[in-house]
Amino acid sequence: MSRVRLPLLALCLCGVLRAQQQLLPGSCNFESGTCGYTHDGRWSMNEEGHLISVESSPSAHQNKAVLVSPVLEHQEWSCVRLVYQISGQGSLQLHLRPLLDNFDYTLWTSVKASDSWLIGSADLPNTTEPYQILLEGRPDTNNKSSVSIFEVHIVPGYCVECNFEEHHLCGYSNSWNPNVNWYVGGMREPESNLLDNHIHSSDHRGHFMYVDSLYVKHFQEVAKLTLPMTTVPLAGCLSFYYHRDQELGNIFTVFTRDQLGHYEEVWRPEEYSTKGWTLAGIDLKAPHPLEVVFEVAFNSARGGYVAIDDVTFSPQFCHTATEPTVDPSVASCDFENGLCLYYQEKVENKVWGRYSVKPNAYKIGDHTTGTGCFLLANTHFASMPGYVGRLHSPYLPGNHKYCLRFYYMLHGFRKADNALVVYIYDENNVAQGKVWSLTETSRAVWTQVDITYMKPMVSKIVFASICNRFWDCGLVAIDDITVSLGDCRVTAGSAPGQCDFESGTCGYIQESTQDQGDWLRVRGHTPTSYTGPMGDHTTGDTSCTSRLP
């Protein structure tokens, strides 16, 4: 009799006997208590145990319930995994509280409601400082909602690692397909003719993940196994064992996928089939949150099978010939101590120069400190109409997606179309495209610009200010140029606690019962004269800031 195959989505609470992974202090299954976790009384244990939850409350100031771990001292890299459920509407957040720091850093958050248990993961990088983790449940106050936690597991290693021996399968998820899915395998699978797990012990057989073509109904049916989204930057070797039999056709590929859903292929096997388990290594560079996706596409019901096991990660790259890590920060500059690696073309009159002004009611200082330096182009100094003042960055490697961020401010331009333009140039100093230009004039405030670009060749960034007619020209200032890897729209990988208040409060909370003032999120200038800024710091006068009334 063949075994019943269990898809990944149905395995969370299964009773399959598995080899237990080492659990570190701070882990708890809430079976007989809270394991040293403390709270304000809003969390309640289920009468039968193995569950702690917080229910919705009609009192608005009580919609937050915090569960605080005992003091932890994990000096090696570890991973915290939560088995949780949000019923109705609400959120669950995981914070890190260093004992020597008066700040809680948000590591992970979820607002996903579900009728079943879900798995959340967050990496805890190695540190020599003691800390606590905080679990903040926020059920919605306007309907019957709850936030429940079934298990908190803290294990050594990285969250992307898995040997598939635990019932939660490390938070890996299967993209459900009616015909092809990733399943948990163990002993020989009669229907797919899979081999045994490549690691055995005297008391049990190991487990692995596999997908086969037995029930393929259509051409190019695809099965996807997705690893947990990274929560911290990772660079190193992602390795795994795989076993593959292509028969009449399957395509096995490994992708990365960012928060915007963009895929990038990072690996494909060279062999159509393997005689046994084969070790593969992928040089992974995840400067911002990414998911790794194992994808298998089948051409027919005789397309063979693919199995994987023992996914591990090392901060050392797999291959010695791997290109060095790209450092886009060489093109960043705040102009406090010079031009960094920026330069302007050698012409009779140089347009760009470093300036510093003393801020007052009529003048705004530099963007970095208010009293430091910024770069200013005065196109009135142009020697002839149509003059272009170009500022060049250092070269950056090709085939990488870059996020360019800078701040600018205008004064005196009657027309803004040529006041400031950004180009990408190649190694031959030839423009490969205009990636940004001003569309309208703005008030005298620092305004943020985000540009995402990618070129196949080595390239550089060029800022240009063009003076077509003397009477139309003016002053344009730029400051705090930063260049990083990835898409500018992927913001979750920013430093913990960083927030520009454009889309909300980023998890910041205020004490609403113990003080007399409230922080408000507003747009534009403050309503009273001679108080507050003229506009927000990020984009000028059209976005949001927070203030005390």
Coordinates of C-alpha atoms in Angstrom, one line a residue:
M1 CA 0.0 0.0 0.0
S2 CA 1.4 3.4 -1.0
R3 CA 1.9 6.1 1.6
V4 CA -0.5 9.1 1.9
R5 CA 1.4 12.2 0.8
L6 CA 1.0 15.3 2.9
P7 CA 1.5 18.7 1.2
L8 CA 3.4 21.3 3.1
L9 CA 0.5 23.5 4.0
A10 CA -1.1 20.7 6.1
L11 CA 1.9 19.8 8.2
C12 CA 2.0 22.5 10.9
L13 CA 0.4 20.4 13.6
C14 CA 0.9 16.9 12.3
G15 CA 1.9 14.2 14.7
V16 CA 4.8 12.8 12.7
L17 CA 7.7 11.8 14.9
R18 CA 10.7 14.0 14.1
A19 CA 14.2 14.5 15.4
Q20 CA 14.0 17.6 17.6
Q21 CA 16.3 20.5 16.8
Q22 CA 18.2 22.1 19.7
L23 CA 16.1 24.8 21.3
L24 CA 17.8 27.8 22.9
P25 CA 16.6 29.8 25.9
G26 CA 13.6 32.0 25.1
S27 CA 11.8 29.1 23.4
C28 CA 8.3 28.2 24.7
N29 CA 5.4 26.0 23.7
F30 CA 3.1 27.4 26.5
E31 CA 2.3 23.8 27.5
S32 CA 2.7 24.3 31.3
G33 CA 3.4 28.0 31.6
T34 CA 4.9 31.1 30.0
C35 CA 8.6 29.9 30.3
G36 CA 9.6 33.2 32.0
Y37 CA 7.7 35.5 29.6
T38 CA 5.9 38.3 31.4
H39 CA 3.0 40.5 30.3
D40 CA 0.6 43.2 31.6
G41 CA -2.3 40.8 32.2
R42 CA -3.9 41.0 28.8
W43 CA -2.4 37.8 27.5
S44 CA -4.2 34.7 28.7
M45 CA -3.3 31.0 28.7
N46 CA -5.7 28.5 27.2
E47 CA -7.3 26.3 29.8
E48 CA -5.8 23.2 28.2
G49 CA -2.5 24.8 27.7
H50 CA -0.3 25.0 24.5
L51 CA -1.7 28.4 23.6
I52 CA -1.5 32.0 24.7
S53 CA -3.7 34.7 23.2
V54 CA -5.0 38.2 23.5
E55 CA -8.6 39.1 22.7
S56 CA -10.0 42.4 21.2
S57 CA -11.0 45.1 23.7
P58 CA -13.4 48.0 23.3
S59 CA -11.0 50.3 25.0
A60 CA -8.8 52.0 22.4
H61 CA -5.9 52.5 24.7
Q62 CA -5.8 48.8 25.5
N63 CA -5.5 47.4 22.0
K64 CA -1.8 46.6 22.5
A65 CA -0.6 43.6 24.6
V66 CA 3.1 42.9 25.0
L67 CA 4.7 39.6 26.0
V68 CA 8.3 40.1 27.2
S69 CA 10.9 37.3 27.2
P70 CA 13.4 36.7 30.0
V71 CA 16.9 38.2 29.4
L72 CA 18.7 36.3 26.6
E73 CA 22.4 36.0 25.9
H74 CA 22.8 34.2 22.5
Q75 CA 26.2 35.1 21.3
E76 CA 25.9 33.1 18.1
W77 CA 23.6 33.7 15.1
S78 CA 20.1 32.3 15.8
C79 CA 16.6 32.2 14.4
V80 CA 13.3 32.8 16.2
R81 CA 10.3 31.1 14.7
L82 CA 6.7 31.8 15.7
V83 CA 3.7 29.6 15.2
Y84 CA 0.8 32.0 15.4
Q85 CA -2.7 32.9 14.3
I86 CA -4.5 36.2 13.8
S87 CA -8.3 35.8 13.8
G88 CA -10.4 38.7 12.5
Q89 CA -8.2 41.8 12.1
G90 CA -5.1 42.7 14.0
S91 CA -1.3 42.4 13.9
L92 CA 1.6 40.6 15.6
Q93 CA 5.0 42.2 15.9
L94 CA 8.4 40.9 17.1
H95 CA 10.8 43.5 18.6
L96 CA 14.3 43.2 19.9
R97 CA 15.2 45.2 23.1
P98 CA 18.9 45.4 23.9
L99 CA 19.4 45.9 27.6
L100 CA 22.0 48.6 27.0
D101 CA 19.8 50.5 24.6
N102 CA 16.6 52.5 25.4
F103 CA 14.9 51.4 22.2
D104 CA 12.9 48.5 20.8
Y105 CA 13.8 47.4 17.3
T106 CA 11.1 45.9 15.1
L107 CA 12.4 42.7 13.5
W108 CA 9.2 41.2 12.0
T109 CA 5.5 42.0 11.7
S110 CA 2.4 40.3 10.3
V111 CA -1.2 41.4 9.7
K112 CA -2.2 38.3 7.8
A113 CA -5.4 36.8 9.2
S114 CA -5.8 33.0 8.9
D115 CA -8.1 30.2 9.9
S116 CA -5.0 28.0 10.5
W117 CA -1.6 28.4 12.1
L118 CA 1.1 30.3 10.3
I119 CA 4.8 30.4 10.7
G120 CA 6.9 33.6 11.1
S121 CA 10.7 33.8 11.2
A122 CA 13.2 36.5 12.0
D123 CA 17.0 36.2 12.2
L124 CA 18.8 37.2 15.5
P125 CA 22.4 38.2 14.5
N126 CA 25.2 37.3 16.8
T127 CA 25.8 39.8 19.6
T128 CA 27.7 40.0 22.8
E129 CA 25.1 42.1 24.5
P130 CA 22.1 40.7 26.4
Y131 CA 18.7 41.4 25.1
Q132 CA 15.0 40.6 25.3
I133 CA 12.4 39.8 22.6
L134 CA 9.0 41.4 22.7
L135 CA 5.9 39.9 21.1
E136 CA 3.3 42.7 20.6
G137 CA -0.3 41.6 19.8
R138 CA -2.8 44.1 18.5
P139 CA -6.2 42.7 17.9
D140 CA -8.6 45.1 16.3
T141 CA -10.8 46.9 18.8
N142 CA -13.9 47.2 16.6
N143 CA -14.7 43.5 16.0
K144 CA -14.2 40.1 17.6
S145 CA -10.5 39.6 16.9
S146 CA -7.6 37.8 18.6
V147 CA -3.9 37.2 18.3
S148 CA -2.6 33.8 19.4
I149 CA 0.8 32.2 19.8
F150 CA 1.3 28.5 19.8
E151 CA 5.1 28.2 19.9
V152 CA 8.2 30.3 20.1
H153 CA 11.2 28.4 19.0
I154 CA 14.7 29.9 19.0
V155 CA 17.2 27.7 17.3
P156 CA 20.9 28.0 16.3
G157 CA 21.7 29.1 12.8
Y158 CA 20.0 31.1 10.0
C159 CA 16.2 31.1 9.3
V160 CA 16.8 30.0 5.7
E161 CA 18.3 26.7 6.9
C162 CA 16.2 23.5 7.3
N163 CA 16.7 19.8 7.4
F164 CA 12.9 19.2 7.3
E165 CA 12.8 17.2 10.5
E166 CA 10.6 19.6 12.5
H167 CA 6.8 19.6 12.1
H168 CA 6.8 23.3 11.2
L169 CA 9.4 22.7 8.3
C170 CA 11.2 25.9 9.3
G171 CA 8.4 28.1 7.8
Y172 CA 9.0 27.0 4.3
S173 CA 5.8 27.4 2.2
N174 CA 4.3 25.6 -0.8
S175 CA 2.5 27.6 -3.4
W176 CA -0.6 25.4 -3.8
N177 CA -1.2 23.8 -7.2
P178 CA -4.0 21.2 -7.7
N179 CA -1.7 18.8 -9.5
V180 CA 1.9 19.4 -8.5
N181 CA 3.1 20.3 -5.0
W182 CA 6.1 19.9 -2.7
Y183 CA 5.6 17.1 -0.2
V184 CA 7.5 15.7 2.8
G185 CA 9.3 12.5 2.0
G186 CA 10.9 9.9 4.2
M187 CA 11.1 6.3 3.4
R188 CA 11.1 5.2 -0.2
E189 CA 8.2 6.7 -2.1
P190 CA 6.7 3.8 -4.2
E191 CA 4.8 6.1 -6.6
S192 CA 7.7 8.3 -7.5
N193 CA 10.5 5.9 -7.0
L194 CA 12.4 8.4 -4.8
L195 CA 15.6 7.3 -2.9
D196 CA 15.9 7.2 0.8
N197 CA 17.0 10.3 2.7
H198 CA 20.8 10.7 2.4
I199 CA 21.3 10.8 6.2
H200 CA 20.3 7.8 8.4
S201 CA 20.6 7.1 12.1
S202 CA 20.0 4.0 14.1
D203 CA 16.6 5.0 15.3
H204 CA 14.9 6.9 12.5
R205 CA 14.9 7.7 8.8
G206 CA 15.3 11.4 7.9
H207 CA 12.9 13.5 5.9
F208 CA 13.3 15.6 2.8
M209 CA 11.1 17.7 0.4
Y210 CA 10.2 16.4 -3.1
V211 CA 7.9 17.0 -6.0
D212 CA 7.1 14.6 -8.9
S213 CA 5.2 14.6 -12.1
L214 CA 2.8 11.8 -11.3
Y215 CA -0.4 14.0 -11.4
V216 CA 0.7 16.6 -14.0
K217 CA -2.3 17.4 -16.2
H218 CA -1.1 20.4 -18.2
F219 CA 2.0 21.5 -20.0
Q220 CA 4.5 23.5 -17.8
E221 CA 2.8 22.9 -14.5
V222 CA 4.9 24.5 -11.7
A223 CA 5.6 23.7 -8.1
K224 CA 7.2 26.4 -5.9
L225 CA 8.8 25.9 -2.5
T226 CA 9.5 29.3 -0.8
L227 CA 12.0 29.9 2.0
P228 CA 11.2 32.5 4.7
M229 CA 11.8 36.1 3.8
T230 CA 15.1 37.3 5.1
T231 CA 14.9 40.0 7.7
V232 CA 18.6 41.1 7.8
P233 CA 21.2 41.5 5.1
L234 CA 22.8 38.2 4.2
A235 CA 25.8 37.4 1.9
G236 CA 27.3 34.0 1.6
C237 CA 26.8 30.4 0.5
L238 CA 23.3 28.8 0.4
S239 CA 23.9 25.1 0.0
F240 CA 21.6 22.1 -0.3
Y241 CA 21.5 18.5 -1.5
Y242 CA 19.3 17.6 -4.4
H243 CA 18.3 14.5 -6.3
R244 CA 16.9 14.8 -9.8
D245 CA 15.4 12.5 -12.5
Q246 CA 14.3 14.4 -15.5
E247 CA 12.9 11.5 -17.6
L248 CA 10.9 13.3 -20.3
G249 CA 11.2 16.8 -19.0
N250 CA 11.4 19.0 -15.9
I251 CA 13.1 22.3 -15.3
F252 CA 14.6 22.9 -11.9
T253 CA 15.5 26.5 -11.0
V254 CA 16.3 28.5 -7.9
F255 CA 15.1 32.2 -7.8
T256 CA 15.2 35.0 -5.4
R257 CA 12.1 37.2 -5.1
D258 CA 12.0 40.6 -3.4
Q259 CA 9.1 42.3 -1.7
L260 CA 7.8 43.8 -4.9
G261 CA 7.5 40.3 -6.5
H262 CA 10.5 40.7 -8.8
Y263 CA 12.3 37.3 -9.6
E264 CA 15.9 36.8 -10.4
E265 CA 17.3 33.4 -11.4
V266 CA 20.4 32.5 -9.3
W267 CA 20.9 28.8 -10.1
R268 CA 20.1 25.9 -12.4
P269 CA 21.6 22.4 -12.3
E270 CA 23.9 21.3 -15.0
E271 CA 22.9 17.6 -14.8
Y272 CA 19.6 16.3 -16.2
S273 CA 19.7 13.5 -13.6
T274 CA 21.8 12.5 -10.6
K275 CA 22.6 9.0 -9.4
G276 CA 22.4 10.0 -5.8
W277 CA 22.2 13.1 -3.6
T278 CA 24.3 15.9 -5.0
L279 CA 25.5 19.0 -3.1
A280 CA 24.8 22.4 -4.7
G281 CA 26.0 25.8 -3.6
I282 CA 24.6 29.2 -4.5
D283 CA 26.4 32.5 -3.8
L284 CA 23.6 34.5 -2.2
K285 CA 23.6 38.3 -1.8
A286 CA 20.5 39.6 0.0
P287 CA 21.1 43.3 0.9
H288 CA 17.4 43.8 1.4
P289 CA 14.6 41.3 2.2
L290 CA 14.4 38.4 -0.2
E291 CA 12.8 35.0 -0.5
V292 CA 14.6 32.1 -2.1
V293 CA 12.2 30.0 -4.3
F294 CA 12.8 26.4 -5.4
E295 CA 10.8 26.0 -8.6
V296 CA 10.2 22.9 -10.7
A297 CA 8.2 22.9 -13.9
F298 CA 7.0 19.7 -15.6
N299 CA 6.2 19.1 -19.3
S300 CA 4.1 15.9 -18.7
A301 CA 3.2 13.2 -16.2
R302 CA 6.4 11.5 -17.2
G303 CA 8.6 14.5 -16.2
G304 CA 10.4 12.8 -13.4
Y305 CA 11.0 14.2 -9.9
V306 CA 13.2 16.6 -7.9
A307 CA 14.0 16.2 -4.2
I308 CA 16.0 18.6 -1.9
D309 CA 17.3 18.2 1.6
D310 CA 19.5 19.9 4.3
V311 CA 19.5 23.6 3.2
T312 CA 22.3 25.4 5.0
F313 CA 23.9 28.8 4.9
S314 CA 27.4 30.0 5.5
P315 CA 28.7 33.6 5.6
Q316 CA 31.6 32.4 3.4
F317 CA 30.9 32.3 -0.3
C318 CA 30.7 28.9 -2.0
H319 CA 33.3 29.7 -4.7
T320 CA 36.6 31.3 -4.4
A321 CA 36.2 32.9 -7.8
T322 CA 33.0 34.7 -6.7
E323 CA 33.2 38.4 -7.6
P324 CA 33.9 40.6 -4.6
T325 CA 31.0 42.1 -2.8
V326 CA 29.8 45.2 -4.6
D327 CA 30.2 48.3 -2.4
P328 CA 27.8 51.0 -3.8
S329 CA 28.6 53.3 -0.9
V330 CA 31.7 54.6 -2.9
A331 CA 29.1 56.7 -4.7
S332 CA 27.6 58.1 -1.5
C333 CA 28.6 61.5 -0.2
D334 CA 27.3 64.1 2.4
F335 CA 29.9 66.7 1.3
E336 CA 30.9 67.4 4.9
N337 CA 34.6 66.7 4.3
G338 CA 34.9 67.3 0.5
L339 CA 33.5 65.9 -2.7
C340 CA 34.3 62.3 -1.8
L341 CA 34.9 60.5 -5.1
Y342 CA 32.7 63.0 -7.1
Y343 CA 34.3 65.3 -9.6
Q344 CA 33.1 67.9 -12.2
E345 CA 34.3 68.4 -15.7
K346 CA 37.3 70.7 -16.3
V347 CA 35.9 73.8 -17.8
E348 CA 36.7 77.5 -17.6
N349 CA 34.2 78.2 -14.8
K350 CA 33.4 75.3 -12.4
V351 CA 29.7 75.5 -11.6
W352 CA 29.5 73.1 -8.6
G353 CA 31.0 74.0 -5.3
R354 CA 30.7 73.3 -1.6
Y355 CA 28.9 75.8 0.6
S356 CA 27.7 76.3 4.1
V357 CA 25.2 78.8 5.4
K358 CA 24.0 79.6 8.9
P359 CA 20.3 78.7 9.2
N360 CA 17.9 81.4 10.1
A361 CA 14.2 82.3 9.4
Y362 CA 15.1 83.0 5.7
K363 CA 17.8 80.4 5.0
I364 CA 17.9 76.6 5.4
G365 CA 21.2 75.0 6.3
D366 CA 22.5 71.8 4.8
H367 CA 20.4 68.6 4.9
T368 CA 22.7 66.5 7.0
T369 CA 23.2 68.6 10.1
G370 CA 21.7 72.0 9.3
T371 CA 25.1 73.7 9.9
G372 CA 27.3 71.6 7.6
C373 CA 28.1 71.7 3.9
F374 CA 26.2 70.9 0.7
L375 CA 26.9 71.2 -3.0
L376 CA 25.6 74.1 -4.9
A377 CA 25.5 74.8 -8.7
N378 CA 25.1 78.5 -9.6
T379 CA 24.3 78.5 -13.3
H380 CA 24.4 82.3 -13.4
F381 CA 28.2 81.8 -13.5
A382 CA 27.9 80.0 -16.9
S383 CA 30.3 81.5 -19.5
M384 CA 27.7 81.1 -22.3
P385 CA 24.0 80.3 -22.8
G386 CA 23.3 76.6 -23.0
Y387 CA 26.1 75.7 -20.6
V388 CA 25.9 72.4 -18.8
G389 CA 27.5 71.9 -15.4
R390 CA 28.1 68.1 -14.8
L391 CA 28.9 66.4 -11.6
H392 CA 30.3 62.8 -12.0
S393 CA 30.2 59.9 -9.5
P394 CA 32.7 57.1 -9.4
Y395 CA 32.0 54.0 -11.6
L396 CA 29.8 51.2 -10.3
P397 CA 29.7 47.5 -11.6
G398 CA 27.0 46.6 -14.1
N399 CA 24.2 44.0 -13.8
H400 CA 23.2 45.2 -10.4
K401 CA 20.0 47.1 -9.4
Y402 CA 20.9 50.3 -7.5
C403 CA 18.9 52.7 -5.4
L404 CA 20.1 56.3 -5.8
R405 CA 18.8 58.7 -3.1
F406 CA 19.6 62.4 -2.8
Y407 CA 18.1 65.7 -1.6
Y408 CA 17.9 68.9 -3.6
M409 CA 16.7 72.4 -3.2
L410 CA 16.1 75.2 -5.8
H411 CA 16.2 78.9 -5.8
G412 CA 15.6 81.5 -8.6
F413 CA 14.7 79.2 -11.5
R414 CA 11.8 80.4 -13.6
K415 CA 11.6 77.1 -15.4
A416 CA 12.6 73.8 -13.7
D417 CA 12.8 71.5 -16.7
N418 CA 16.6 71.7 -16.9
A419 CA 17.5 72.9 -13.4
L420 CA 18.6 69.5 -12.4
V421 CA 18.8 66.3 -14.5
V422 CA 20.3 62.9 -13.7
Y423 CA 22.0 60.7 -16.4
I424 CA 23.7 57.4 -16.4
Y425 CA 27.0 57.3 -18.3
D426 CA 29.1 54.3 -19.5
E427 CA 32.9 53.9 -19.3
N428 CA 33.3 55.8 -22.6
N429 CA 31.6 58.8 -21.1
V430 CA 28.5 58.3 -23.2
A431 CA 25.1 59.0 -21.8
Q432 CA 23.1 55.7 -21.6
G433 CA 19.8 57.4 -20.6
K434 CA 18.2 60.1 -18.5
V435 CA 16.8 58.6 -15.4
W436 CA 15.3 61.7 -13.7
S437 CA 14.6 65.3 -14.2
L438 CA 12.6 68.0 -12.4
T439 CA 9.1 68.6 -13.6
E440 CA 8.2 71.7 -11.6
T441 CA 9.7 74.2 -9.3
S442 CA 9.5 73.8 -5.6
R443 CA 9.7 75.8 -2.4
A444 CA 13.1 76.4 -0.8
V445 CA 13.0 73.1 1.2
W446 CA 15.1 70.0 0.9
T447 CA 13.2 67.5 -1.2
Q448 CA 14.0 63.8 -1.4
V449 CA 14.4 61.9 -4.7
D450 CA 14.6 58.1 -5.1
I451 CA 15.8 56.6 -8.4
T452 CA 16.1 52.8 -9.1
Y453 CA 18.2 51.9 -12.1
M454 CA 20.1 48.9 -13.6
K455 CA 22.5 48.9 -16.5
P456 CA 24.4 45.9 -18.0
M457 CA 27.6 47.8 -18.3
V458 CA 29.9 49.6 -15.8
S459 CA 28.4 53.0 -15.3
K460 CA 28.4 56.2 -13.3
I461 CA 25.8 58.8 -12.2
V462 CA 26.0 62.3 -13.6
F463 CA 24.1 65.2 -12.1
A464 CA 23.6 68.1 -14.6
S465 CA 22.3 71.6 -14.3
I466 CA 21.6 73.4 -17.6
C467 CA 21.4 77.1 -18.2
N468 CA 19.6 77.8 -21.5
R469 CA 19.1 81.6 -20.9
F470 CA 20.7 83.7 -18.2
W471 CA 17.4 85.1 -16.9
D472 CA 15.8 81.6 -16.5
C473 CA 18.7 80.2 -14.4
G474 CA 19.3 80.1 -10.7
L475 CA 20.7 78.0 -7.8
V476 CA 20.4 74.3 -7.3
A477 CA 21.7 72.5 -4.2
I478 CA 22.2 68.8 -3.6
D479 CA 23.2 66.9 -0.5
D480 CA 23.4 63.5 1.1
I481 CA 23.7 61.3 -1.9
T482 CA 23.4 57.6 -1.0
V483 CA 23.6 54.6 -3.3
S484 CA 22.7 51.1 -2.1
L485 CA 21.8 47.8 -3.8
G486 CA 18.2 47.0 -4.5
D487 CA 15.0 48.7 -5.4
C488 CA 14.3 52.0 -3.6
R489 CA 10.7 50.9 -3.1
V490 CA 11.9 48.0 -0.9
T491 CA 12.0 49.8 2.4
A492 CA 11.6 46.9 4.9
G493 CA 15.3 46.3 4.8
S494 CA 16.1 49.7 6.2
A495 CA 17.7 50.1 9.7
P496 CA 15.5 49.1 12.6
G497 CA 13.6 52.0 13.9
Q498 CA 14.0 54.1 10.7
C499 CA 10.8 55.8 9.6
D500 CA 9.9 58.8 7.4
F501 CA 6.2 58.8 8.4
E502 CA 5.1 58.9 4.8
S503 CA 3.0 55.7 5.0
G504 CA 2.3 55.5 8.7
T505 CA 4.2 55.3 11.9
C506 CA 6.3 52.2 11.2
G507 CA 5.3 50.5 14.4
Y508 CA 6.1 53.5 16.6
I509 CA 3.7 53.8 19.5
Q510 CA 3.1 56.5 22.1
E511 CA 2.0 56.3 25.7
S512 CA -1.6 57.6 25.6
T513 CA -2.4 57.4 29.3
Q514 CA 0.6 58.6 31.2
D515 CA 1.2 62.0 29.7
Q516 CA -0.6 65.1 28.6
G517 CA 0.4 65.4 25.0
D518 CA 0.0 63.4 21.8
W519 CA 2.1 63.0 18.7
L520 CA 0.1 63.7 15.5
R521 CA 1.0 62.8 12.0
V522 CA 0.4 66.0 9.8
R523 CA 1.1 67.3 6.4
G524 CA 2.7 70.7 5.5
H525 CA 3.5 73.4 8.0
T526 CA 2.3 73.6 11.6
P527 CA -0.9 75.6 12.2
T528 CA 0.7 78.1 14.6
S529 CA 3.0 80.9 13.5
Y530 CA 6.8 80.7 14.1
T531 CA 6.6 77.1 15.3
G532 CA 7.7 73.9 13.6
P533 CA 9.3 73.4 10.2
M534 CA 8.0 74.8 6.9
G535 CA 7.5 71.2 5.6
D536 CA 8.6 67.7 6.3
H537 CA 12.2 66.7 6.1
T538 CA 11.8 63.9 3.5
T539 CA 10.1 65.5 0.5
G540 CA 9.5 69.1 1.4
D541 CA 6.1 70.6 1.9
T542 CA 3.8 67.9 0.5
S543 CA 4.4 65.0 2.9
C544 CA 4.0 64.1 6.5
T545 CA 5.8 64.8 9.8
S546 CA 5.0 64.1 13.4
R547 CA 4.8 66.8 16.0
L548 CA 3.4 67.6 19.5
P549 CA 0.3 69.8 19.4

